[in-house]
CSV table of C-alpha atoms and ligand atoms in Angstrom, one decimal:
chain,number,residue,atom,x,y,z
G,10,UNK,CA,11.5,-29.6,2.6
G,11,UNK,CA,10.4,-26.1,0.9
G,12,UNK,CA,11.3,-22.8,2.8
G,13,UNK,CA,8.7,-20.6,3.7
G,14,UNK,CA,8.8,-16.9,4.1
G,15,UNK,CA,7.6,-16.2,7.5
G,16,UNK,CA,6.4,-13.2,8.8
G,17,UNK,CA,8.6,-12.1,11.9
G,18,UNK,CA,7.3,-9.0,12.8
G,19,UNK,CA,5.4,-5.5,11.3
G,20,UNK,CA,6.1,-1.7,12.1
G,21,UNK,CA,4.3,0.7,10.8
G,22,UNK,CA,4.9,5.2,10.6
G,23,UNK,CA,2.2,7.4,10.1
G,24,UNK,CA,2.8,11.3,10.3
G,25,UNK,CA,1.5,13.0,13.1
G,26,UNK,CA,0.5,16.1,10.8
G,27,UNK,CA,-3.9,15.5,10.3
G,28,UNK,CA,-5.9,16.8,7.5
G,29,UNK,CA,-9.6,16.4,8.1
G,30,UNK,CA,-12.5,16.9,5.9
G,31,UNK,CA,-13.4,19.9,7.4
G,32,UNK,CA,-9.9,21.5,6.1
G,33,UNK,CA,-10.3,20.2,2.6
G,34,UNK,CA,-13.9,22.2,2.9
G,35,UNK,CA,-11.6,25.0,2.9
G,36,UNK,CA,-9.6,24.3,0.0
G,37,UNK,CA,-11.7,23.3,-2.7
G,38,UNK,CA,-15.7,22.9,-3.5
G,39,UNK,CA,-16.5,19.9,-1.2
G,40,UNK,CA,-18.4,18.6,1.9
G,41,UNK,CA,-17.6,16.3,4.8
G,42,UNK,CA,-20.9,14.4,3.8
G,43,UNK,CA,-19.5,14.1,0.2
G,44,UNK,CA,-16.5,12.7,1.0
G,45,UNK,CA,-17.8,10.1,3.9
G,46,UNK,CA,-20.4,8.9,1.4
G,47,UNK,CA,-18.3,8.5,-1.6
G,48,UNK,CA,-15.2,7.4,-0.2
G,49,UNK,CA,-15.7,6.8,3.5
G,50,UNK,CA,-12.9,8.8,4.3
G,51,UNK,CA,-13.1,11.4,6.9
G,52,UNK,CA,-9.3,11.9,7.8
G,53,UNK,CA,-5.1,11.8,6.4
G,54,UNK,CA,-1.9,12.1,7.9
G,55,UNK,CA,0.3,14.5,5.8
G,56,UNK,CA,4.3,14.8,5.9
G,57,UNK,CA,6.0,17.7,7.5
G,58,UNK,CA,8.0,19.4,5.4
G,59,UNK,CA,11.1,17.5,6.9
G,60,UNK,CA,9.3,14.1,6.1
G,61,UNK,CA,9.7,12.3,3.2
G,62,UNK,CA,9.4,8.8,1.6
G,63,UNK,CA,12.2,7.3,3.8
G,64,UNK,CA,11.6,9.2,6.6
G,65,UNK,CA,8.3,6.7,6.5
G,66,UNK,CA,9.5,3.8,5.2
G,67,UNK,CA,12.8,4.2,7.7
G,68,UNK,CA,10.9,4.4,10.7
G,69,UNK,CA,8.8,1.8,9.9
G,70,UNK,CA,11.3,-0.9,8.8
G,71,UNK,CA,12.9,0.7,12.4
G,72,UNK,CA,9.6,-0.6,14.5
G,73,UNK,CA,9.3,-4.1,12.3
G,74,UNK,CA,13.3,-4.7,12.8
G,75,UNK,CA,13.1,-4.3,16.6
G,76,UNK,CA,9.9,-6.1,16.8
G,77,UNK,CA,11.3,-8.5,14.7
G,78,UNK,CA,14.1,-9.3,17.7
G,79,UNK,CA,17.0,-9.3,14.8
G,80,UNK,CA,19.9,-7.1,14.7
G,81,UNK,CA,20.7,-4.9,11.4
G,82,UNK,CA,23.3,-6.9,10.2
G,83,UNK,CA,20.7,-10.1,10.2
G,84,UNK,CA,18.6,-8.4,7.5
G,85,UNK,CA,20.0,-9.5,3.9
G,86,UNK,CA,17.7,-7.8,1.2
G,87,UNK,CA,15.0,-4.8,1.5
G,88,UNK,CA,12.5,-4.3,-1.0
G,89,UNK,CA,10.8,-0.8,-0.7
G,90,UNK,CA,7.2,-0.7,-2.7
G,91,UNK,CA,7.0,3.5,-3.9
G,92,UNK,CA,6.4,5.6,-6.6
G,93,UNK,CA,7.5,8.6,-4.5
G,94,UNK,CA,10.5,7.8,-3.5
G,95,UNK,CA,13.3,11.4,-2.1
G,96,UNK,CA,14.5,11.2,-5.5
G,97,UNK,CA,14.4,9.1,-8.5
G,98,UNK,CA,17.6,8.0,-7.6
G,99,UNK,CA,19.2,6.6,-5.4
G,100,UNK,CA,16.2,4.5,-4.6
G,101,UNK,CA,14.4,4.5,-1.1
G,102,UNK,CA,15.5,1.5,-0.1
G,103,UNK,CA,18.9,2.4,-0.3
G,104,UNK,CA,17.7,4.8,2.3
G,105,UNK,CA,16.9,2.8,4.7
G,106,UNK,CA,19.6,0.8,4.5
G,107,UNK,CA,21.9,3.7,5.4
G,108,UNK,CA,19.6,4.8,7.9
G,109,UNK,CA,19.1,1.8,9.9
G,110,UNK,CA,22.9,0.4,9.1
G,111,UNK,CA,21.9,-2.6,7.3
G,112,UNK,CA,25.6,-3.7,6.7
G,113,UNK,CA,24.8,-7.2,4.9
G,114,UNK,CA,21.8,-6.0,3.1
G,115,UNK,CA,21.0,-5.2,-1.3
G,116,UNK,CA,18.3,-3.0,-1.6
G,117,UNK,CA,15.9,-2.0,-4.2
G,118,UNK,CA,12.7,-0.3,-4.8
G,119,UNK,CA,9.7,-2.1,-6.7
G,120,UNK,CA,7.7,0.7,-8.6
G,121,UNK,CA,3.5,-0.3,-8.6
G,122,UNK,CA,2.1,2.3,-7.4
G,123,UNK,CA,-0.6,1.3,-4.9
G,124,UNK,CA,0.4,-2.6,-5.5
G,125,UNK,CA,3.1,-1.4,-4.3
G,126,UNK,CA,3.5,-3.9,-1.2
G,127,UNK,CA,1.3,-6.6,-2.8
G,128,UNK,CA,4.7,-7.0,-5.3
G,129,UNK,CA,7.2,-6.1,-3.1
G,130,UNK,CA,5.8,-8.8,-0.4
G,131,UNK,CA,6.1,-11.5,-3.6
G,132,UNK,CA,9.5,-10.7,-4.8
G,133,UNK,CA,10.4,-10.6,-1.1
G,134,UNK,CA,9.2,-13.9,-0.5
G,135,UNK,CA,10.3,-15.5,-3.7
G,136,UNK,CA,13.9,-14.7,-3.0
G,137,UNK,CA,13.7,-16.6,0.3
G,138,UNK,CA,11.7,-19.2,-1.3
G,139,UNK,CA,14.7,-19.4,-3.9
G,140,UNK,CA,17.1,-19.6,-1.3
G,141,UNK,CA,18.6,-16.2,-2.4
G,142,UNK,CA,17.7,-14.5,0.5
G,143,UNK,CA,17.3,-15.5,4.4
G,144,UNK,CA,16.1,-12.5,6.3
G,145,UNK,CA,14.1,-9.5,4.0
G,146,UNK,CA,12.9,-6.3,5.0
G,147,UNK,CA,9.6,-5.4,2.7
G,148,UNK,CA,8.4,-2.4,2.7
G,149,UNK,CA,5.6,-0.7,1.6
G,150,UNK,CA,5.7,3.6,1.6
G,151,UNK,CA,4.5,6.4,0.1
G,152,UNK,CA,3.7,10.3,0.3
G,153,UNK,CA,1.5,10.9,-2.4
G,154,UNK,CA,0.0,14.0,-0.5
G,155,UNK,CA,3.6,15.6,-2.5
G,156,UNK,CA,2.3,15.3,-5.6
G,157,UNK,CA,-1.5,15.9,-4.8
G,158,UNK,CA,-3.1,18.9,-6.4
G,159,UNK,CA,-5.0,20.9,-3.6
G,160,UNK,CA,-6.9,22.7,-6.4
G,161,UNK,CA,-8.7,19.3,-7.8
G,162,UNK,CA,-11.5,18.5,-5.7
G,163,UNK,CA,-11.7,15.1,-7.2
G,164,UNK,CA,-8.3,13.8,-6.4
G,165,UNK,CA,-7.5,16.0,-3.1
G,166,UNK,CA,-9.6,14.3,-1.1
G,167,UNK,CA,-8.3,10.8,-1.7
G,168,UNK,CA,-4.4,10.6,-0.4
G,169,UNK,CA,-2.6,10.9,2.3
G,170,UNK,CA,0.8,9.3,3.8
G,171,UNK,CA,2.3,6.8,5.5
G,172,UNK,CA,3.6,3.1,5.2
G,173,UNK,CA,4.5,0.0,7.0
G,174,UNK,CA,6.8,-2.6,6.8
G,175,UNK,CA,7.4,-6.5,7.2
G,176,UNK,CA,10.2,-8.3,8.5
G,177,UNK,CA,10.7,-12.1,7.2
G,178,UNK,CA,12.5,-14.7,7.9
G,179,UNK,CA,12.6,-18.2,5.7
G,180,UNK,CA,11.7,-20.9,7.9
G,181,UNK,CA,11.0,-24.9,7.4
G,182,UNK,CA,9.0,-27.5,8.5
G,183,UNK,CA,6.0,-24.6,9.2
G,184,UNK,CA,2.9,-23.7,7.6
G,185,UNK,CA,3.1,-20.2,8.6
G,186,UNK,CA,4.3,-17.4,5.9
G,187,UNK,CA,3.6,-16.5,2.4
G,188,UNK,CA,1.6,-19.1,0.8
G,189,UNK,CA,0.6,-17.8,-2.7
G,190,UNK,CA,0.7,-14.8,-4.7
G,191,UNK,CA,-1.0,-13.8,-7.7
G,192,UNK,CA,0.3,-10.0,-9.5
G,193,UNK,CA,-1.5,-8.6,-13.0
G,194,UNK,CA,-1.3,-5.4,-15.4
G,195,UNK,CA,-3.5,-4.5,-17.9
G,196,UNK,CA,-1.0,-1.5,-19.7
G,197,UNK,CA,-3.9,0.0,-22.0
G,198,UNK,CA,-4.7,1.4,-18.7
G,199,UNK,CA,-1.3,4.0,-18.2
G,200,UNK,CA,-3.5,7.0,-19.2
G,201,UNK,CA,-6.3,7.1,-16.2
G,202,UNK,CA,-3.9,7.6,-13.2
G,203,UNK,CA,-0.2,9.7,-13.9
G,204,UNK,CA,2.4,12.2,-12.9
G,205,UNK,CA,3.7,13.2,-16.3
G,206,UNK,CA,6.9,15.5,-15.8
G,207,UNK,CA,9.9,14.5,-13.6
G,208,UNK,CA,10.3,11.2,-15.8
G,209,UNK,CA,12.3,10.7,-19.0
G,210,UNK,CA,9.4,11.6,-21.1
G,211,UNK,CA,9.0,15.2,-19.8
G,212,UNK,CA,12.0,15.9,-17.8
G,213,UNK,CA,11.8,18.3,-14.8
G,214,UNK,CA,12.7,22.3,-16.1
G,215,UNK,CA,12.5,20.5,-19.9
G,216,UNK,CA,10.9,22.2,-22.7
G,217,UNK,CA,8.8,19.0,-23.2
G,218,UNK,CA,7.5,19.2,-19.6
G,219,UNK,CA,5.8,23.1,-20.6
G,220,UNK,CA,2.2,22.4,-19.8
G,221,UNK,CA,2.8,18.8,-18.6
G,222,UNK,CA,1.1,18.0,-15.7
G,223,UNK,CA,3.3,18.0,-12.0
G,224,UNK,CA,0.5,16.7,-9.9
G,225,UNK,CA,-1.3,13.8,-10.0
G,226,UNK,CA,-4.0,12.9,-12.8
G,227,UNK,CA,-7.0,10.2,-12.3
G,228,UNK,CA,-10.0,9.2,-14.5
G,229,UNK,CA,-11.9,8.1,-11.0
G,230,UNK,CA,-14.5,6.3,-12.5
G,231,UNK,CA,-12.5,4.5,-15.0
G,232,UNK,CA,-10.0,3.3,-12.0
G,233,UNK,CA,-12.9,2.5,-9.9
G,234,UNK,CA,-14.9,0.2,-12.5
G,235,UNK,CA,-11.6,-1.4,-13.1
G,236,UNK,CA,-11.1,-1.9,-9.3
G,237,UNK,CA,-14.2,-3.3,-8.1
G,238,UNK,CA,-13.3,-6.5,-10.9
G,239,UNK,CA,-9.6,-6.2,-9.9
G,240,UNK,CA,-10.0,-6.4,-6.4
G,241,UNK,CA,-12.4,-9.8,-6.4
G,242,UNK,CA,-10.4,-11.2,-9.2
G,243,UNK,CA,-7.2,-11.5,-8.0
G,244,UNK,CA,-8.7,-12.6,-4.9
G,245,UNK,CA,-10.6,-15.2,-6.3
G,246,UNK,CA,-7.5,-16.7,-8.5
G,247,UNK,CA,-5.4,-16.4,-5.4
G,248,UNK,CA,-7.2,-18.4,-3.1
G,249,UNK,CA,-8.0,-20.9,-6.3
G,250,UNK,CA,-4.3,-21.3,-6.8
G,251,UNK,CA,-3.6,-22.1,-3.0
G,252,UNK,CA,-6.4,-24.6,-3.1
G,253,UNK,CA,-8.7,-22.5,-0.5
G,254,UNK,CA,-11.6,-20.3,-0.5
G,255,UNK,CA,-12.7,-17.3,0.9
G,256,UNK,CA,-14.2,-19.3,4.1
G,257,UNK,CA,-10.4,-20.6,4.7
G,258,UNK,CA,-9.3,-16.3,5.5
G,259,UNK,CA,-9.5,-15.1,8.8
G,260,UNK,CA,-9.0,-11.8,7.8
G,261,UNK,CA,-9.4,-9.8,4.3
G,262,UNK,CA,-6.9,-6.5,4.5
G,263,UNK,CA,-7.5,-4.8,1.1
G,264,UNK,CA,-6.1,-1.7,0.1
G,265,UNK,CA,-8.1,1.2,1.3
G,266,UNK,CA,-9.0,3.5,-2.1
G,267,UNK,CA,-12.8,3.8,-1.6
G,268,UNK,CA,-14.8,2.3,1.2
G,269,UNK,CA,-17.2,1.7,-1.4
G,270,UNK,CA,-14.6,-0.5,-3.9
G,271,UNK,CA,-13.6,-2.5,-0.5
G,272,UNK,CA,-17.4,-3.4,0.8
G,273,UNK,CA,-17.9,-4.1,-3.1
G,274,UNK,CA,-14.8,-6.7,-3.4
G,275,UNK,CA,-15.9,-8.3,-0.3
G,276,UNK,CA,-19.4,-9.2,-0.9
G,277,UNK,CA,-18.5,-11.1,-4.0
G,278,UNK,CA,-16.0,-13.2,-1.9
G,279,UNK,CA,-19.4,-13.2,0.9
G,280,UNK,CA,-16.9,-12.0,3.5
G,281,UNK,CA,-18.6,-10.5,6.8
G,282,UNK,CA,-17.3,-7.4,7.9
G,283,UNK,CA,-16.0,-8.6,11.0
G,284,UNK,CA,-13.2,-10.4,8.4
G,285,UNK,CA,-13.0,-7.1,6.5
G,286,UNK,CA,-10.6,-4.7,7.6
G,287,UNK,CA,-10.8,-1.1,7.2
G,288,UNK,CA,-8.8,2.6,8.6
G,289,UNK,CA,-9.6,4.3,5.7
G,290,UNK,CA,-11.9,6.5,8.1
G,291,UNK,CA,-8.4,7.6,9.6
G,292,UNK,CA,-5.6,7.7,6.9
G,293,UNK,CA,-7.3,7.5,3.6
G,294,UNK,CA,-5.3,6.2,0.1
G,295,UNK,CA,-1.9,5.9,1.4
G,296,UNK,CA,-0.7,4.1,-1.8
G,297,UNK,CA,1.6,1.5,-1.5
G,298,UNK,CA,1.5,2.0,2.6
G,299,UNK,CA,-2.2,0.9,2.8
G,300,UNK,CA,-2.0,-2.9,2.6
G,301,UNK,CA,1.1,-3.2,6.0
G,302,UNK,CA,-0.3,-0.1,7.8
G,303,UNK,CA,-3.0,-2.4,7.7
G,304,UNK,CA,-1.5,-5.2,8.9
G,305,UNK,CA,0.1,-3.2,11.5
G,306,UNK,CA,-3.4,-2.2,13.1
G,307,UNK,CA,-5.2,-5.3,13.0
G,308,UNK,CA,-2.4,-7.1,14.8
G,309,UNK,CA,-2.5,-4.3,17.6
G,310,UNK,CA,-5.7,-4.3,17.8
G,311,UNK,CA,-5.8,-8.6,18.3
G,312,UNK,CA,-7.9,-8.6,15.1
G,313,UNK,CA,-4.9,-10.3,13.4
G,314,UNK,CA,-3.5,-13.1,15.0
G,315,UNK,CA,-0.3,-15.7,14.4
G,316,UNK,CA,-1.8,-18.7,12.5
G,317,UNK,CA,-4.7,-16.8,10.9
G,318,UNK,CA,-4.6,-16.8,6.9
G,319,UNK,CA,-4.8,-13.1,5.5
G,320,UNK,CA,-5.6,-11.9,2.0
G,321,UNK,CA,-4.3,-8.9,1.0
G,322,UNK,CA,-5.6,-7.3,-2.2
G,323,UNK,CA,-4.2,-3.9,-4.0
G,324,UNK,CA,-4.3,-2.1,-7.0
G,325,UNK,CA,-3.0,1.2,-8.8
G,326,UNK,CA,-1.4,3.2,-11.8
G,327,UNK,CA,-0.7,1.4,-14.4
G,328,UNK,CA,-2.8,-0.4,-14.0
G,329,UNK,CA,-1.4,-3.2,-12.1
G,330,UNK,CA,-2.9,-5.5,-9.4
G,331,UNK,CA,-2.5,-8.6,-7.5
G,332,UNK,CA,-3.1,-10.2,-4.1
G,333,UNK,CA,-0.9,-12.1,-1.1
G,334,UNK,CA,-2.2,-15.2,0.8
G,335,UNK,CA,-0.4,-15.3,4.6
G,336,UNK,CA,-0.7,-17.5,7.2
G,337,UNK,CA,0.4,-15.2,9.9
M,153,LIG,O1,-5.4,3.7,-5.3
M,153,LIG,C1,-5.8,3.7,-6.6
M,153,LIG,C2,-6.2,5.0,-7.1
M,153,LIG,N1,-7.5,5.5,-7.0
M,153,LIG,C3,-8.8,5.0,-6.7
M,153,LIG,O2,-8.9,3.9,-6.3
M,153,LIG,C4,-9.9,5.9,-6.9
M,153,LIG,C5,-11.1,5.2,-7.6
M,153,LIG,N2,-12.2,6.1,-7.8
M,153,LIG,C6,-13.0,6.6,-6.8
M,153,LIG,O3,-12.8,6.3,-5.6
M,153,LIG,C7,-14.1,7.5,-7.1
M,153,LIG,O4,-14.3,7.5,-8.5
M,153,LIG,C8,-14.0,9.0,-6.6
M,153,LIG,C9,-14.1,9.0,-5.1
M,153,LIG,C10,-12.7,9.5,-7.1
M,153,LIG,C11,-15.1,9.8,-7.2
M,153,LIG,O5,-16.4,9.3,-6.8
M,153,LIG,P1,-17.6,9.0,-7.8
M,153,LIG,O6,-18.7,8.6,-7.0
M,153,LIG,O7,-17.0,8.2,-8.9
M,153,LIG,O8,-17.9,10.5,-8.3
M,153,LIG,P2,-17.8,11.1,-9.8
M,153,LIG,O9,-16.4,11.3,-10.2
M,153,LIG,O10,-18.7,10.3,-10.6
M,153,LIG,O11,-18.5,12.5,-9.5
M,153,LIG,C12,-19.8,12.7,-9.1
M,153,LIG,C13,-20.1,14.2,-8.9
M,153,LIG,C14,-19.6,15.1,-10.0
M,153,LIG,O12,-20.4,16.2,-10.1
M,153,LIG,P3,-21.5,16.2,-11.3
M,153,LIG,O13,-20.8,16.1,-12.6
M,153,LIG,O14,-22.4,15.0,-11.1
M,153,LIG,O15,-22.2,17.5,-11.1
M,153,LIG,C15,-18.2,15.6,-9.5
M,153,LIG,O16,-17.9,16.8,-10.1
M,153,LIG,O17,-19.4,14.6,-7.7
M,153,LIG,C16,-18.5,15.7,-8.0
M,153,LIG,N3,-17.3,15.7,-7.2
M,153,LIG,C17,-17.3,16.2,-6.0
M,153,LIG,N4,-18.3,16.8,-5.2
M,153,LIG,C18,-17.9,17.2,-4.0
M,153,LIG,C19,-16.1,15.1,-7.5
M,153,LIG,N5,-15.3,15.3,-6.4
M,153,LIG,C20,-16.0,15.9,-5.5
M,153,LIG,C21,-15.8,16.4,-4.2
M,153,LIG,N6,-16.7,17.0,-3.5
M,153,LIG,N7,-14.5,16.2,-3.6
C-alpha cells in the first residue's frame, strides 16, 4: 500500500504593517485606478523593521504545528520555499527549527522564487512518499517588500509579505494528500526578473557589485506573457498526469501575481470563479507565501474543505513553474 502525504493542518503570518494604494500614490507616479485595473491589487502587508523571513515563516509553521495537534519533536523534516531568507546562510529553515525546538527535525530551504511552495510542497511530499520522512513541515515565505525599489513605479506596486505553512503527515490506506505534482524551468528566462548583487556573482561591498542592481529587476510583460502559458500549462499536464480534469477540482488556488494572469489561467481550464480563489485585493505578490496564505483563507473561510481536490499553480524568477494536485 503506497503512503500518502496528508495534509494535517495550515497556519499562515501576515504583518500587521498595511500599505495601500493610496500610499504608493505618494511615492511614485501612479493611481489607485491603475493599479486595481492592471493588477487588481489594492492593498500589502509590509514587515516591521523587526520582522523578517523567519519571523514569517516561524509563526506560521507555529499556527500549522498547533493546528496540526503534534508536538515539535513529531516534526522530522522542514522545507522552507524563499529567495529572501535573514541571510544567505544559515538557511530559514534552520530558523524555524530553532525557533519552534524542532529537536528531531533536518531542515533546508528550496530556492524558486514565487514557486517557491509549489516545490517545496513536492519535495516535501516525495520524502514521505519515499519513506524518508513521516511528519514535514513545508513552508512557503517571503519578504520581497526588502528588496523592492520604492522609486520604480512598475515593480513597487506588486509585492508585499507574508507566508504560510503546511503540516503533513504520511498516511495509508487514504485518498486524501498530495496526489501529483508537475515542476518546469525554462533558464533562457534568468534575465527578466533578478537581484544582482549579494550573490557570488557581485558580492555585497565588491568591486563587481559598483553599479549592480540591489533591488529587484522585472521585464513585466515578458514574465506576464510567459505566465499566462505557464499557469494553464502546468495545470493542464498536472491534472493529465493524475488522470483528472479541471471539472474533478473543487477549488483552483493560483499564485496571486496579477488578477489579470489568474482570471486568464482560469478560463482556459473553464473554471468559474466561485472555484477560483483570489486575496490579491488584500496582500498582493507575496512570492513564495501566496500559494499556503491561500490555502490558509479559503479553509477559514469554509471555501476549502477536507476531501475537496485543490490545484495549486505558481510561477517566478528563473523562470521556473509547476503545480500541486491535493485532496484535502
Ligand atoms: O510573481 C512573479 C513575478 N511577476 C509577475 O507576475 C508580474 C507579471 N507582469 C505584470 O503583472 C504586468 O506586466 C505589470 C502589472 C507589471 C505591468 O502591467 P502592464 O499592463 O503589462 O503594463 P505595461 O508594463 O505594459 O505598462 C503600460 C503603461 C506604461 O506607460 P506607457 O509606456 O504606455 O506610457 C508604463 O510606464 O503603464 C505605465 N505604468 C504605470 N502607470 C501607472 C507602469 N507601471 C505603472 C504604475 N502606475 N504603477
Amino acid at each position: 500500500m503506497s503512503t500518502r502525504a496528508v495534509v494535517l493542518a495550515v497556519g499562515h503570518y501576515a504583518p500587521q504593517r498595511v500599505l495601500t494604494n493610496a500610499d504608493l500614490e505618494k511615492m511614485v507616479d501612479t493611481s489607485d485606478e491603475w493599479i486595481v485595473q492592471r493588477t487588481g491589487m489594492r492593498e500589502r502587508r509590509v514587515c516591521s523593521d523587526g520582522e523578517t523571513t523567519s519571523t514569517i515563516a516561524t509563526e506560521a509553521a507555529r499556527e500549522a504545528l498547533e493546528r496540526s495537534g503534534l508536538r515539535p519533536q513529531d516534526i522530522d523534516l522542514v522545507v522552507c520555499g524563499t529567495v529572501t531568507g535573514d541571510m544567505w546562510f544559515p538557511s530559514t529553515a534552520a530558523h524555524v527549527q530553532r525557533n519552534l525546538g524542532l529537536e528531531n527535525a533536518g531542515a533546508m530551504d528550496v530556492g524558486a522564487a514565487c514557486a517557491g511552495f509549489i516545490y517545496s510542497l513536492s519535495v516535501g511530499s516525495a520524502m514521505i512518499e519515499a519513506g524518508h520522512a513521516k511528519r514535514v513541515l513545508v513552508i512557503g515565505a517571503d519578504s520581497l517588500t526588502k528588496f523592492t525599489d520604492y522609486t520604480d513605479r512598475s515593480t513597487c506596486i506588486l509585492f508585499g509579505d507574508g507566508g504560510g505553512a503546511l503540516v503533513l503527515e504520511g498516511q495509508q490506506n487514504t485518498d486524501r494528500g498530495v496526489i501529483r505534482t508537475v515542476l518546469f524551468c525554462d533558464g533562457s528566462g534568468i534575465p527578466h526578473i533578478d537581484v544582482e548583487v549579494g550573490g557570488s556573482k557581485y558580492p555585497a561591498g565588491s568591486p563587481q557589485a559598483e553599479g549592480r542592481r540591489t533591488k529587484i529587476y522585472m521585464n513585466g510583460n515578458e514574465v506576464y506573457r510567459f505566465a499566462v502559458k505557464a499557469m494553464g500549462d502546468a495545470c493542464v499536464r498536472c491534472l493529465e498526469q493524475a488522470g483528472m480534469t479541471a471539472d474533478d477540482g473543487g477549488l483552483f488556488v493560483p499564485h496571486q501575481a496579477n488578477i489579470r494572469i489568474i482570471e486568464s489561467a482560469a478560463k482556459r481550464l473553464g473554471l468559474p470563479p466561485e472555484k477560483v480563489f483570489v486575496n490579491i485585493e488584500r496582500y498582493g505578490n507575496t512570492s513564495g507565501g501566496s500559494i499556503p496564505l491561500g490555502l490558509y483563507e479559503a479553509e477559514q473561510t469554509g471555501r476549502l474543505k477536507r476531501g475537496m481536490v485543490v490545484m495549486t499553480v505558481g510561477f517566478g524568477a528563473g523562470l521556473v513553474w509547476g503545480a500541486n494536485l491535493i485532496r484535502w
